[in-house]
mmCIF file of C-alpha atoms in Angstrom:
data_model
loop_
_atom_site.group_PDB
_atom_site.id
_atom_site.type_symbol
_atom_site.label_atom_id
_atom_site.label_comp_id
_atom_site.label_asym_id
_atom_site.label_seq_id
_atom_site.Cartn_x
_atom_site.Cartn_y
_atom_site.Cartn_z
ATOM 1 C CA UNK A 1 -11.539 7.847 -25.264
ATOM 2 C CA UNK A 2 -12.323 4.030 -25.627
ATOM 3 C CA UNK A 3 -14.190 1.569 -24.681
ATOM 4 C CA UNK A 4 -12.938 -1.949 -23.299
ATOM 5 C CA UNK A 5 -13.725 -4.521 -26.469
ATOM 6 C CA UNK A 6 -14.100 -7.877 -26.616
ATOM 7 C CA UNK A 7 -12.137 -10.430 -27.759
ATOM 8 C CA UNK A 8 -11.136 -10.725 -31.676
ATOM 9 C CA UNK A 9 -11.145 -14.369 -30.797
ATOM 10 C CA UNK A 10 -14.951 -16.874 -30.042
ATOM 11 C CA UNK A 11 -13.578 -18.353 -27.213
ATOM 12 C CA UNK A 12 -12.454 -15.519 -25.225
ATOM 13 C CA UNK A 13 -15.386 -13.721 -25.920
ATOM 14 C CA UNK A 14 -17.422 -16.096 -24.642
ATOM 15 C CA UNK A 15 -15.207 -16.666 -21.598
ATOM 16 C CA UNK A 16 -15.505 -12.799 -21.165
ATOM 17 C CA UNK A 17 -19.653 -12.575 -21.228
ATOM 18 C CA UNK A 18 -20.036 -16.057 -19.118
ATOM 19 C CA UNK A 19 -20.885 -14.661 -15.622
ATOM 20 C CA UNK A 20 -17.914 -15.481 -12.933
ATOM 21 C CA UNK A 21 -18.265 -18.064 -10.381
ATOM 22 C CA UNK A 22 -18.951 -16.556 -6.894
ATOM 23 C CA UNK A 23 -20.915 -19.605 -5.366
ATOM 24 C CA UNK A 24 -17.268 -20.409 -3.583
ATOM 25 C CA UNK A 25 -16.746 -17.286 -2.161
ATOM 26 C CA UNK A 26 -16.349 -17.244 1.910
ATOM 27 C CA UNK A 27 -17.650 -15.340 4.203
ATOM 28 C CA UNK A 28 -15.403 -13.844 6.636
ATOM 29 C CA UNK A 29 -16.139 -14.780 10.085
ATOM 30 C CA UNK A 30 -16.876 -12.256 13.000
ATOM 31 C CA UNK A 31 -16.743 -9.330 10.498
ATOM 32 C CA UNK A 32 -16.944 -5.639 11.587
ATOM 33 C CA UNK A 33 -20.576 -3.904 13.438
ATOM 34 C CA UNK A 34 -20.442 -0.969 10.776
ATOM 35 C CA UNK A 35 -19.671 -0.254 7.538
ATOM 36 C CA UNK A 36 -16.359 -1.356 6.062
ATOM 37 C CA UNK A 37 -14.217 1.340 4.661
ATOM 38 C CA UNK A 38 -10.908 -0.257 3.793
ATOM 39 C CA UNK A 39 -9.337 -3.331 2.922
ATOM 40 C CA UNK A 40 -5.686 -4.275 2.985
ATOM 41 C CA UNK A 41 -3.278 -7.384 2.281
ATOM 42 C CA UNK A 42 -0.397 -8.082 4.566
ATOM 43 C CA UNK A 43 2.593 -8.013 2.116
ATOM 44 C CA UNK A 44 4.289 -10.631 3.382
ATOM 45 C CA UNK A 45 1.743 -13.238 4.813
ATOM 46 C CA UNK A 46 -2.325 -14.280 4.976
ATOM 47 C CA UNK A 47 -3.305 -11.590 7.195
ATOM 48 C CA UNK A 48 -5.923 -9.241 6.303
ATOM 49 C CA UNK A 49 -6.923 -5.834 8.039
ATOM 50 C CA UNK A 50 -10.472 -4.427 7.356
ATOM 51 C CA UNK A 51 -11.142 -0.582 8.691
ATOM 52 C CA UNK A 52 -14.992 0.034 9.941
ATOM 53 C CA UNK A 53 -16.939 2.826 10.861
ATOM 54 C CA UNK A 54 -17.622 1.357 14.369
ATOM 55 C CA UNK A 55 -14.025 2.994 15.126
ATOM 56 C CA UNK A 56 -11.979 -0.142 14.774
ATOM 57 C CA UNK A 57 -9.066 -1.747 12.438
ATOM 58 C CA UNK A 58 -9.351 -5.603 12.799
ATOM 59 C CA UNK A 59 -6.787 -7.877 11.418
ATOM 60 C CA UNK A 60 -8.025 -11.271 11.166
ATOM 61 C CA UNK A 61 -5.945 -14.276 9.463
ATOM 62 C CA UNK A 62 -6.857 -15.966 6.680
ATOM 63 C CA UNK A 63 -6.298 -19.828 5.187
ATOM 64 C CA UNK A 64 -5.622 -21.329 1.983
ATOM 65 C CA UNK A 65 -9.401 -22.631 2.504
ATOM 66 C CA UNK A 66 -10.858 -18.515 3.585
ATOM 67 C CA UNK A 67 -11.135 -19.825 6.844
ATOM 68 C CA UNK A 68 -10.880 -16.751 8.792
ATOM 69 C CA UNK A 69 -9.904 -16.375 12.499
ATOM 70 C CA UNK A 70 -9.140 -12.166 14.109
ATOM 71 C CA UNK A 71 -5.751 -11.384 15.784
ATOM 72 C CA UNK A 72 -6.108 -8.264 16.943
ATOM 73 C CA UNK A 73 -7.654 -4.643 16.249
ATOM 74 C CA UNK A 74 -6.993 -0.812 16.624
ATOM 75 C CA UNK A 75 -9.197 1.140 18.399
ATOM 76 C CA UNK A 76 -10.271 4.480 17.361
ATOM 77 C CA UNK A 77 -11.859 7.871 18.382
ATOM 78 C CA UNK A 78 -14.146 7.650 14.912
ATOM 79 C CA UNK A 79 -15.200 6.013 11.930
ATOM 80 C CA UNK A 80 -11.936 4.304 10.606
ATOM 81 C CA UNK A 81 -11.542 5.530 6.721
ATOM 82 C CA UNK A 82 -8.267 3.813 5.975
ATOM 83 C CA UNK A 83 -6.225 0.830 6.932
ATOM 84 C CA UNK A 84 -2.625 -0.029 5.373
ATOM 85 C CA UNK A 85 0.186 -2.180 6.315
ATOM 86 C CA UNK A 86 4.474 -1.669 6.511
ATOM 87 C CA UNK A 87 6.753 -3.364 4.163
ATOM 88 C CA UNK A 88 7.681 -5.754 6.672
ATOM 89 C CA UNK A 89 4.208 -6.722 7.854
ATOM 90 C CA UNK A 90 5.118 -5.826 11.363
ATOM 91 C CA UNK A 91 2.757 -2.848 11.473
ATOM 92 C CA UNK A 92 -0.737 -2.146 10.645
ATOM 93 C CA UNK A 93 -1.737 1.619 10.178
ATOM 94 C CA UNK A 94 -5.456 3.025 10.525
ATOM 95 C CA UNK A 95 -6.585 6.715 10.607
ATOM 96 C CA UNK A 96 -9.698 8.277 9.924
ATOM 97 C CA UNK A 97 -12.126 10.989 11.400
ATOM 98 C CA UNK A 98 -10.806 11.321 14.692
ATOM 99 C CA UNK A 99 -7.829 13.392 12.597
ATOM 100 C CA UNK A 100 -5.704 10.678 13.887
ATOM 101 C CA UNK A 101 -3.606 8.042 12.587
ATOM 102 C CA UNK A 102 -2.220 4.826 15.067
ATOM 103 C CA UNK A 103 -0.315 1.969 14.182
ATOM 104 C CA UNK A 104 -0.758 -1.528 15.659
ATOM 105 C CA UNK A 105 3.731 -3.135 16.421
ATOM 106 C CA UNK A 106 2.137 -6.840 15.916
ATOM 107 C CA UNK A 107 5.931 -7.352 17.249
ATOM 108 C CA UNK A 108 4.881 -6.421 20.633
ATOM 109 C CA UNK A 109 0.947 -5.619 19.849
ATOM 110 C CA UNK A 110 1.673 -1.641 21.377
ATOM 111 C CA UNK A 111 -0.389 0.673 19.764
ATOM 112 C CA UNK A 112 0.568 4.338 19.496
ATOM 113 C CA UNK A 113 -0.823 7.272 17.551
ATOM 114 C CA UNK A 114 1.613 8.206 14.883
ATOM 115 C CA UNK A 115 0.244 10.835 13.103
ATOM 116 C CA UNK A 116 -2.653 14.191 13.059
ATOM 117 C CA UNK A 117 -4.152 16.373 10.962
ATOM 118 C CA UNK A 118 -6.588 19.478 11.489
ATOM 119 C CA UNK A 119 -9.342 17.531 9.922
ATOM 120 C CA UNK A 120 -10.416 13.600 9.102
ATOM 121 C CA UNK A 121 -7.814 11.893 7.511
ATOM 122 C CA UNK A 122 -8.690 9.688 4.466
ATOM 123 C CA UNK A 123 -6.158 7.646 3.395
ATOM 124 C CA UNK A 124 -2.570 6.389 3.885
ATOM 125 C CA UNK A 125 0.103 4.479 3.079
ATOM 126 C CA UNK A 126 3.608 3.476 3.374
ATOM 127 C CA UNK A 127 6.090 4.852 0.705
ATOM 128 C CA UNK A 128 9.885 4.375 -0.019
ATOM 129 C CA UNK A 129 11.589 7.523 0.565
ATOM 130 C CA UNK A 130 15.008 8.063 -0.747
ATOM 131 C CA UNK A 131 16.880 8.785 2.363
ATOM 132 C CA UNK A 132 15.134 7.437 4.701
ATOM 133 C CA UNK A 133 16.505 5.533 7.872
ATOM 134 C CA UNK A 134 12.980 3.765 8.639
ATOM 135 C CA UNK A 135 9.637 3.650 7.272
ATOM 136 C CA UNK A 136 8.107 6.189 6.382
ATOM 137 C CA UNK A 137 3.909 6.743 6.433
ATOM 138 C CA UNK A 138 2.025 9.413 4.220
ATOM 139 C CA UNK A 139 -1.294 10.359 5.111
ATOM 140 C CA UNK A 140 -3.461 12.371 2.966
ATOM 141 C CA UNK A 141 -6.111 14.229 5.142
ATOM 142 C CA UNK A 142 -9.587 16.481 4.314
ATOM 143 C CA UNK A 143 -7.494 19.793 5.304
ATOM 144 C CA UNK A 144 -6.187 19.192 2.314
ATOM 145 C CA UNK A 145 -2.518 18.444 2.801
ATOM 146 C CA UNK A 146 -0.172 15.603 2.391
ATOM 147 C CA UNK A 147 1.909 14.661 5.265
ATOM 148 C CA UNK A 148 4.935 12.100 5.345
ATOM 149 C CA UNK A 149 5.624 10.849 9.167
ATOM 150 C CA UNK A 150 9.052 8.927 10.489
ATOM 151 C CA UNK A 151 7.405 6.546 13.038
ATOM 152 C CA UNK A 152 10.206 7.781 15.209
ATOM 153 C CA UNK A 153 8.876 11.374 15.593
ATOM 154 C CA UNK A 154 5.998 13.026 17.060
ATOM 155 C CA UNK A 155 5.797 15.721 14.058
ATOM 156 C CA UNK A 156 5.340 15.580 10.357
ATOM 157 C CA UNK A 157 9.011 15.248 8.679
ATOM 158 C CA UNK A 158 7.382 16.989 5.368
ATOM 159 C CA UNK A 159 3.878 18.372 3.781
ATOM 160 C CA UNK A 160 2.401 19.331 0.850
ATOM 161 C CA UNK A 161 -0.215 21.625 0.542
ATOM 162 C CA UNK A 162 -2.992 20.425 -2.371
ATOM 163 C CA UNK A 163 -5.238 22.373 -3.897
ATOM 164 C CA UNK A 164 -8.331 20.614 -2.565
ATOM 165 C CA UNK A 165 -9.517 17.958 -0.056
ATOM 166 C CA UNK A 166 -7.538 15.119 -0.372
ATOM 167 C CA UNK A 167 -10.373 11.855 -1.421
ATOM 168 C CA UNK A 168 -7.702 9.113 -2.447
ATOM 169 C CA UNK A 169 -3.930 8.053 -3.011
ATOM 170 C CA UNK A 170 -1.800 5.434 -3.681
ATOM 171 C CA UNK A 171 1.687 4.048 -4.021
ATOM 172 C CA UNK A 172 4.175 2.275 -5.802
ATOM 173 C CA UNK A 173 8.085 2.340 -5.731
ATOM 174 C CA UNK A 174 8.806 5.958 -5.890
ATOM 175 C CA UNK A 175 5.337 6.895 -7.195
ATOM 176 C CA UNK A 176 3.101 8.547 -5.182
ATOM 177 C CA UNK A 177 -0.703 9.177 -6.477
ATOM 178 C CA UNK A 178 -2.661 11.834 -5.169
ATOM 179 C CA UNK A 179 -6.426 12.673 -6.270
ATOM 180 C CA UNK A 180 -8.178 15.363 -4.073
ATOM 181 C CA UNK A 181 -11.790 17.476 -4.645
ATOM 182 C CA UNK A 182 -12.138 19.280 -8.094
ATOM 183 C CA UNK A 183 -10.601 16.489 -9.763
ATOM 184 C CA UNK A 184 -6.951 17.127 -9.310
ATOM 185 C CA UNK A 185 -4.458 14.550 -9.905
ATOM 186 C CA UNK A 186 -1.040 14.897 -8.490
ATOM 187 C CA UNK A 187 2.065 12.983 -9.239
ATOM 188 C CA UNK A 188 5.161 12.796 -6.945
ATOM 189 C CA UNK A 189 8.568 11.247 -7.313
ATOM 190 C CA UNK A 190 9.817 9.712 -4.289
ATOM 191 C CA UNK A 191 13.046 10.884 -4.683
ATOM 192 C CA UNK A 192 12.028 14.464 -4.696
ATOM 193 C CA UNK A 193 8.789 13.542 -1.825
ATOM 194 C CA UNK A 194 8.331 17.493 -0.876
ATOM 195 C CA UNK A 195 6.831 19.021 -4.339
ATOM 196 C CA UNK A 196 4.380 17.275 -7.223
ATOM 197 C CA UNK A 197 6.309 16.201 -9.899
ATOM 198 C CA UNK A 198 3.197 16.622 -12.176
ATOM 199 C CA UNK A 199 -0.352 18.099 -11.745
ATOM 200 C CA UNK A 200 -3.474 16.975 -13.982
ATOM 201 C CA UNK A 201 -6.999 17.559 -14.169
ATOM 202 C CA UNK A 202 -7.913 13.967 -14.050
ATOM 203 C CA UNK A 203 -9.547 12.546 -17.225
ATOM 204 C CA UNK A 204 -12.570 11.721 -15.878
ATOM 205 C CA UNK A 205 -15.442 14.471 -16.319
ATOM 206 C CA UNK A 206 -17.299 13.743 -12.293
ATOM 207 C CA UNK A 207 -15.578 13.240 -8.718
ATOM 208 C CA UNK A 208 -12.750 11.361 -8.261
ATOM 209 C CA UNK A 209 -13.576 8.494 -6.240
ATOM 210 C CA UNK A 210 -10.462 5.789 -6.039
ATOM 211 C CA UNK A 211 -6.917 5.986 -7.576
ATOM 212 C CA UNK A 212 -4.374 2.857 -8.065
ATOM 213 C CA UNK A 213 -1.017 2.399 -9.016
ATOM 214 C CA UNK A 214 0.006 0.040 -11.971
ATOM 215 C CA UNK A 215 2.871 -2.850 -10.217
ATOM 216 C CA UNK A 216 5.130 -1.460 -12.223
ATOM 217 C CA UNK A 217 4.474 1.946 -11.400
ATOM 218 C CA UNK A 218 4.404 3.030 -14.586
ATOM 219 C CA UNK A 219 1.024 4.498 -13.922
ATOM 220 C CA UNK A 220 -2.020 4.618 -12.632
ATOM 221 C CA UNK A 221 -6.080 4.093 -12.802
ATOM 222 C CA UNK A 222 -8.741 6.610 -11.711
ATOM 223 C CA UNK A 223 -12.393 5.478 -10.877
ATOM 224 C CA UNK A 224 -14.958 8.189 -10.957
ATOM 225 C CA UNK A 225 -18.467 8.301 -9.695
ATOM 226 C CA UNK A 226 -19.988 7.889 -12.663
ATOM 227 C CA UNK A 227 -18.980 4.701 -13.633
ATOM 228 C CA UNK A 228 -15.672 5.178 -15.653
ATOM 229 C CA UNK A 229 -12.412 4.502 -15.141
ATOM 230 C CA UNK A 230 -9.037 5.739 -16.638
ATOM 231 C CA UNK A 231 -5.471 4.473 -17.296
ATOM 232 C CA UNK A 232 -2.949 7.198 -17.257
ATOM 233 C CA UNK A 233 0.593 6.707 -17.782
ATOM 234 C CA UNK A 234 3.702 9.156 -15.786
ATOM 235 C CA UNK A 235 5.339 10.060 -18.904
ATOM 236 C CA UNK A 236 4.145 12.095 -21.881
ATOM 237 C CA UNK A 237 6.577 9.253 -23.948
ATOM 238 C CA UNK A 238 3.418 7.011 -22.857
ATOM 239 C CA UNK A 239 0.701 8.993 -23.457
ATOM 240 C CA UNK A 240 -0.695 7.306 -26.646
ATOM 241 C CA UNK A 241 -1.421 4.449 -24.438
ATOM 242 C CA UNK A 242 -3.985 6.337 -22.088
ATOM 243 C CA UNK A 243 -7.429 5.778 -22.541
ATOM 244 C CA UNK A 244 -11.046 5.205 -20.451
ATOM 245 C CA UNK A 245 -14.187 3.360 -20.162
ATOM 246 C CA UNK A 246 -17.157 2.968 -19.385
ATOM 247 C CA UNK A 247 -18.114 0.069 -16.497
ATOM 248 C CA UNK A 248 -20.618 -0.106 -13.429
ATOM 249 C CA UNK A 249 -23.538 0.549 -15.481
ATOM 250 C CA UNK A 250 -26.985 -0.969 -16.083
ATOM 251 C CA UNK A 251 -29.410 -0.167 -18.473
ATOM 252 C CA UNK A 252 -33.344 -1.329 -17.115
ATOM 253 C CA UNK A 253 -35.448 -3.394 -19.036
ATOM 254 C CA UNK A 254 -37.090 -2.538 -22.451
ATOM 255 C CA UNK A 255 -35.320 0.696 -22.881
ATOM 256 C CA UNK A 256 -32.176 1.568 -25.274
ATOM 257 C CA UNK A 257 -30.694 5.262 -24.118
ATOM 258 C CA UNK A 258 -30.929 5.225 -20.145
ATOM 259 C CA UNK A 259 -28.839 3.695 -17.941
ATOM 260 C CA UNK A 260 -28.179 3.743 -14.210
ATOM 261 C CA UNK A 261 -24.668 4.582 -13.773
ATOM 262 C CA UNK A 262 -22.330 3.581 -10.509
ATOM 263 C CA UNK A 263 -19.696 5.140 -8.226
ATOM 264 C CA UNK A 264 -16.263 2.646 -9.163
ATOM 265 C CA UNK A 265 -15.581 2.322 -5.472
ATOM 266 C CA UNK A 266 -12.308 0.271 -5.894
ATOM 267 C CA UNK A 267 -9.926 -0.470 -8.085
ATOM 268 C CA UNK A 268 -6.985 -3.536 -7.122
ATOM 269 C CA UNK A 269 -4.099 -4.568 -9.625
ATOM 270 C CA UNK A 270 -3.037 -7.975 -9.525
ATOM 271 C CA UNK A 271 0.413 -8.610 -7.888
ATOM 272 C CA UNK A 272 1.569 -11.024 -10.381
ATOM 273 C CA UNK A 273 -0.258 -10.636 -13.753
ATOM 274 C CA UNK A 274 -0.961 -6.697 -13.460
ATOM 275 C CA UNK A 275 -4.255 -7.179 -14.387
ATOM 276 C CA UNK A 276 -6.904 -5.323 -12.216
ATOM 277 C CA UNK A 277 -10.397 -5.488 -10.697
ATOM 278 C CA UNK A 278 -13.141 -2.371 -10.393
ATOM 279 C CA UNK A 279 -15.777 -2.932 -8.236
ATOM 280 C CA UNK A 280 -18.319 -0.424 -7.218
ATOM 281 C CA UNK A 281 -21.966 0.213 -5.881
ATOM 282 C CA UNK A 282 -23.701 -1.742 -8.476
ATOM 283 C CA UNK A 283 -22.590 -4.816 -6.556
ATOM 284 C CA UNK A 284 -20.640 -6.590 -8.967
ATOM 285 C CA UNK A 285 -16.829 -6.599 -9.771
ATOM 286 C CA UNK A 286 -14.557 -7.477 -12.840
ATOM 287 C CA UNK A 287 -11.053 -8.322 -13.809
ATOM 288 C CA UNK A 288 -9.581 -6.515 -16.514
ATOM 289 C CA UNK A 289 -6.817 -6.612 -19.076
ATOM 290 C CA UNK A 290 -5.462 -3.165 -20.064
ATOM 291 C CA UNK A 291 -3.096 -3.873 -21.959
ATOM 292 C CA UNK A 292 -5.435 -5.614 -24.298
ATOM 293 C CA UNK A 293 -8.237 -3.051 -23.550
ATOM 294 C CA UNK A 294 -10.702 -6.427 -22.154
ATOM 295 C CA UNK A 295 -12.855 -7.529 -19.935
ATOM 296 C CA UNK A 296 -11.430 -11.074 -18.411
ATOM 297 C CA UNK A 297 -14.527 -11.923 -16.394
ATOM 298 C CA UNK A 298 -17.817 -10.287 -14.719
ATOM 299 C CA UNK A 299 -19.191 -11.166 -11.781
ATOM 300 C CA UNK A 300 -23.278 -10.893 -11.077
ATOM 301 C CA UNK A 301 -24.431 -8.785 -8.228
ATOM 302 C CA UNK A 302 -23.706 -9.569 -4.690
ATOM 303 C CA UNK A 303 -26.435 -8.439 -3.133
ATOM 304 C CA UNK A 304 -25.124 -4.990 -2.024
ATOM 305 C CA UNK A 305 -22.621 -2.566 -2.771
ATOM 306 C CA UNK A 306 -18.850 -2.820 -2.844
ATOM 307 C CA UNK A 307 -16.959 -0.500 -0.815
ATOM 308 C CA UNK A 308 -13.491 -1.873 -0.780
ATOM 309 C CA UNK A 309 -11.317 -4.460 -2.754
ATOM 310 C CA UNK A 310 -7.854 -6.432 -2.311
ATOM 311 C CA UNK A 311 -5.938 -9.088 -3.561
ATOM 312 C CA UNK A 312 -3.329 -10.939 -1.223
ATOM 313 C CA UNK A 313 0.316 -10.785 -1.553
ATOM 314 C CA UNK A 314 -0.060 -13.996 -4.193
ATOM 315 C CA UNK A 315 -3.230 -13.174 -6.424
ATOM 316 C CA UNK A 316 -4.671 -16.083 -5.259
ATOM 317 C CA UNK A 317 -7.773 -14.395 -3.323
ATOM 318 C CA UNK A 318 -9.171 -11.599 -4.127
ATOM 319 C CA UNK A 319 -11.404 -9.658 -1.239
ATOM 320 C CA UNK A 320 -14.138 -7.803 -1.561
ATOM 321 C CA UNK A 321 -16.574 -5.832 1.413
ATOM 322 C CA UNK A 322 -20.142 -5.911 0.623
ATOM 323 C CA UNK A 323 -21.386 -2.622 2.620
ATOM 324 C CA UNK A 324 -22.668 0.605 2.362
ATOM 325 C CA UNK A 325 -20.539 3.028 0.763
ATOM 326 C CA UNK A 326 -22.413 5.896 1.780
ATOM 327 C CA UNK A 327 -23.062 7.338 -1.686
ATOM 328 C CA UNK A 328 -26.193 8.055 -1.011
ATOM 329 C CA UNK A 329 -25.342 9.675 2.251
ATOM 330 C CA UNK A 330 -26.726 8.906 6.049
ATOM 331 C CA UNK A 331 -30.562 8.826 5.513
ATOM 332 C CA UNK A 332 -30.049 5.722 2.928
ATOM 333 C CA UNK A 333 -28.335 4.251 5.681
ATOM 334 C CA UNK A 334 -30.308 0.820 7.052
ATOM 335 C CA UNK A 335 -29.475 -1.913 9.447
ATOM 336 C CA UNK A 336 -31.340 -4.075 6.812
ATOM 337 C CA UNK A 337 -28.195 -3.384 4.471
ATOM 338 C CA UNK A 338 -25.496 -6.367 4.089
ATOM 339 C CA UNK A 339 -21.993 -5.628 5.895
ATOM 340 C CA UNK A 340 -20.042 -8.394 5.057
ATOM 341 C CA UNK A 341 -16.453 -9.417 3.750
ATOM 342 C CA UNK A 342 -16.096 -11.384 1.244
ATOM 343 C CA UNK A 343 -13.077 -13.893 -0.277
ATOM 344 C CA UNK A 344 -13.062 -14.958 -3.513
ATOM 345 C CA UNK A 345 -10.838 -17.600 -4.417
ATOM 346 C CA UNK A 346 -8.430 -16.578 -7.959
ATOM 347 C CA UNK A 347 -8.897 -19.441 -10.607
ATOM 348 C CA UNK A 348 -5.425 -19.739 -12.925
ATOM 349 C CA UNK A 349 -7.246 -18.251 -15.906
ATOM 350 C CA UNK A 350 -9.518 -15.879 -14.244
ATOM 351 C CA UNK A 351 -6.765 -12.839 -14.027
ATOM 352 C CA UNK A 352 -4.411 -13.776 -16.589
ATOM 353 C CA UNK A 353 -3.524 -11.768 -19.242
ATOM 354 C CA UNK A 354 -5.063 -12.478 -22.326
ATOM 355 C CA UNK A 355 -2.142 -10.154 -24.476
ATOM 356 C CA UNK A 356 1.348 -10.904 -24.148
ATOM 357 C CA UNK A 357 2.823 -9.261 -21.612
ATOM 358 C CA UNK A 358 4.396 -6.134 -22.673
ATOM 359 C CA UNK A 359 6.158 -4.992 -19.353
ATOM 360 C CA UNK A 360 3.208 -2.913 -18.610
ATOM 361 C CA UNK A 361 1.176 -2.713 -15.176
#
């Protein structure tokens, strides 16, 4: 286990500790009334769709400048947990704790339910299935199975049963993360979509709170809640190269062995430079290098915490909700608290690599 180090070199070191810029970051306009669960990209333009606990999906449009005007939404039965989008861009997915997922044809702006579950459902995405005549949607639901849907059907095409409640996954080419309750990690290879093509105890010692595929999906990274986060690689041929730290964690004034240590809500990987971002309910985010095991830039608090991140299809923003995460459950809960959505616009040197590449993430 290691710790992200600085910089063998002045200048990067001092690039590293010098607080990032957020005084240019714009505020979304006409954001959600509640909570925002889930942020996600459009893959192939400058749209953005945020998921809310006032039981909506809203995809809203974004400019070069992060002016920001809405297009349409998804109304739900509950709390919205998750939001994703096709390959295409065509369709926008959300599902949460109405057991219920519906997709949004921006084609012909229908909206049908395509998929249930006996309980909420917490996350989902679409995956490249070997085989498959049209997309295919996996959702990963609190009755702890995995379900993978063809849009054309009414029932489930496959499932796998996990061995707890499923709290995150993610996907990349034919990988498919999956981290559920007790800490289990499972792996699954596309090509074979019906059984776990690995099963780990993840490396983190507390919850699993967020896992996130490397862009070259040779991987993945695990956030916990108590501020660490892992980089695990598929293949035992890799496993040298796996490691964690420590992040999300402040020590108070005039004291040396306590520190107040934060959920890592959110981990995004940049789509050009593999670099990534953790962001969690400290309020403050950071790029990363892994490959170098560094810290490219911190970012001072925002002034609440930070449920969800994204960058768009280009790197060039970076998007970030500032609202309650409910870590601390619904009694901490306060109309006082921010709920906003944030876009930060990427600098050139602010998620570059500082290594060489290597072909990794």
């Amino acid at each position: 286990m290691s710790a992200f180090s600085l910089s063998n070199t002045s200048s990067a070191t001092a690039q590293s500790n010098t607080p990032g810029d957020i005084s240019k970051d714009v505020v979304l306009t006409n954001p959600p009334e509640d909570s925002i669960s889930d942020v996600a990209f459009s893959p192939t333009h400058d749209f953005l769709a945020l998921a809310s606990w006032d039981k909506q999906v809203r995809i809203y449009e974004i400019s070069a400048t992060g002016e920001s005007k809405p297009q349409a939404k998804i109304d739900h039965e509950g709390p919205v947990l998750t939001c994703c989008w096709s390959k295409d861009g065509t369709k926008v997915i959300g599902a949460g704790a109405d057991k219920a997922a519906r997709m949004l044809d921006l084609q012909t702006n229908a909206t049908t339910q395509v998929a249930e579950h006996a309980q909420p459902i917490r996350c989902a995405r679409f995956v490249e299935v070997s085989g498959a005549a049209g997309p295919i949607l996996v959702t990963g639901s609190w009755d702890k199975t995995v379900k993978y849907w063809d849009l054309r059907q009414q029932q489930a095409i496959a499932n796998i049963d996990c061995q707890d409640r499923v709290y995150t996954l993610d996907s990349k080419n034919k990988l498919l993360v999956i981290g559920t309750a007790d800490r289990y990690i499972n792996i699954v290879n596309l090509d074979q979509p019906g059984k776990f093509y690995k099963t780990l105890q993840s490396p983190l010692k507390w919850q699993t709170r967020v896992v996130s595929c490397f862009t070259d999906a040779t991987g993945f990274a695990v956030g916990s809640i108590e501020g660490r986060c892992a980089i695990q690689y598929v293949e035992e041929k890799d496993a040298s190269a796996n490691f964690s730290f420590k992040c999300h964690r402040q020590t108070p004034p005039n004291t040396r062995d306590i520190a107040n240590v934060f959920s890592v809500n959110a981990i995004s990987f940049h789509p050009e430079h593999g670099t990534f971002s953790t962001a969690g309910s400290d309020g403050t985010f950071h790029f990363w290098d892994g490959n170098a095991k560094h810290r490219l830039k911190g970012y001072p608090e925002v002034g609440g915490t930070i449920s969800a991140t994204a960058f768009n299809r280009t790197g060039s923003i970076f998007a970030y909700a500032v609202s309650y995460d409910w870590s601390k459950g619904y009694a901490a809960n306060s109309p006082q608290l921010p709920n906003k959505l944030m876009l930060h616009p990427v600098q050139p040197d602010e998620c570059k690599p500082r290594s060489k590449p290597a072909g990794k993430r």
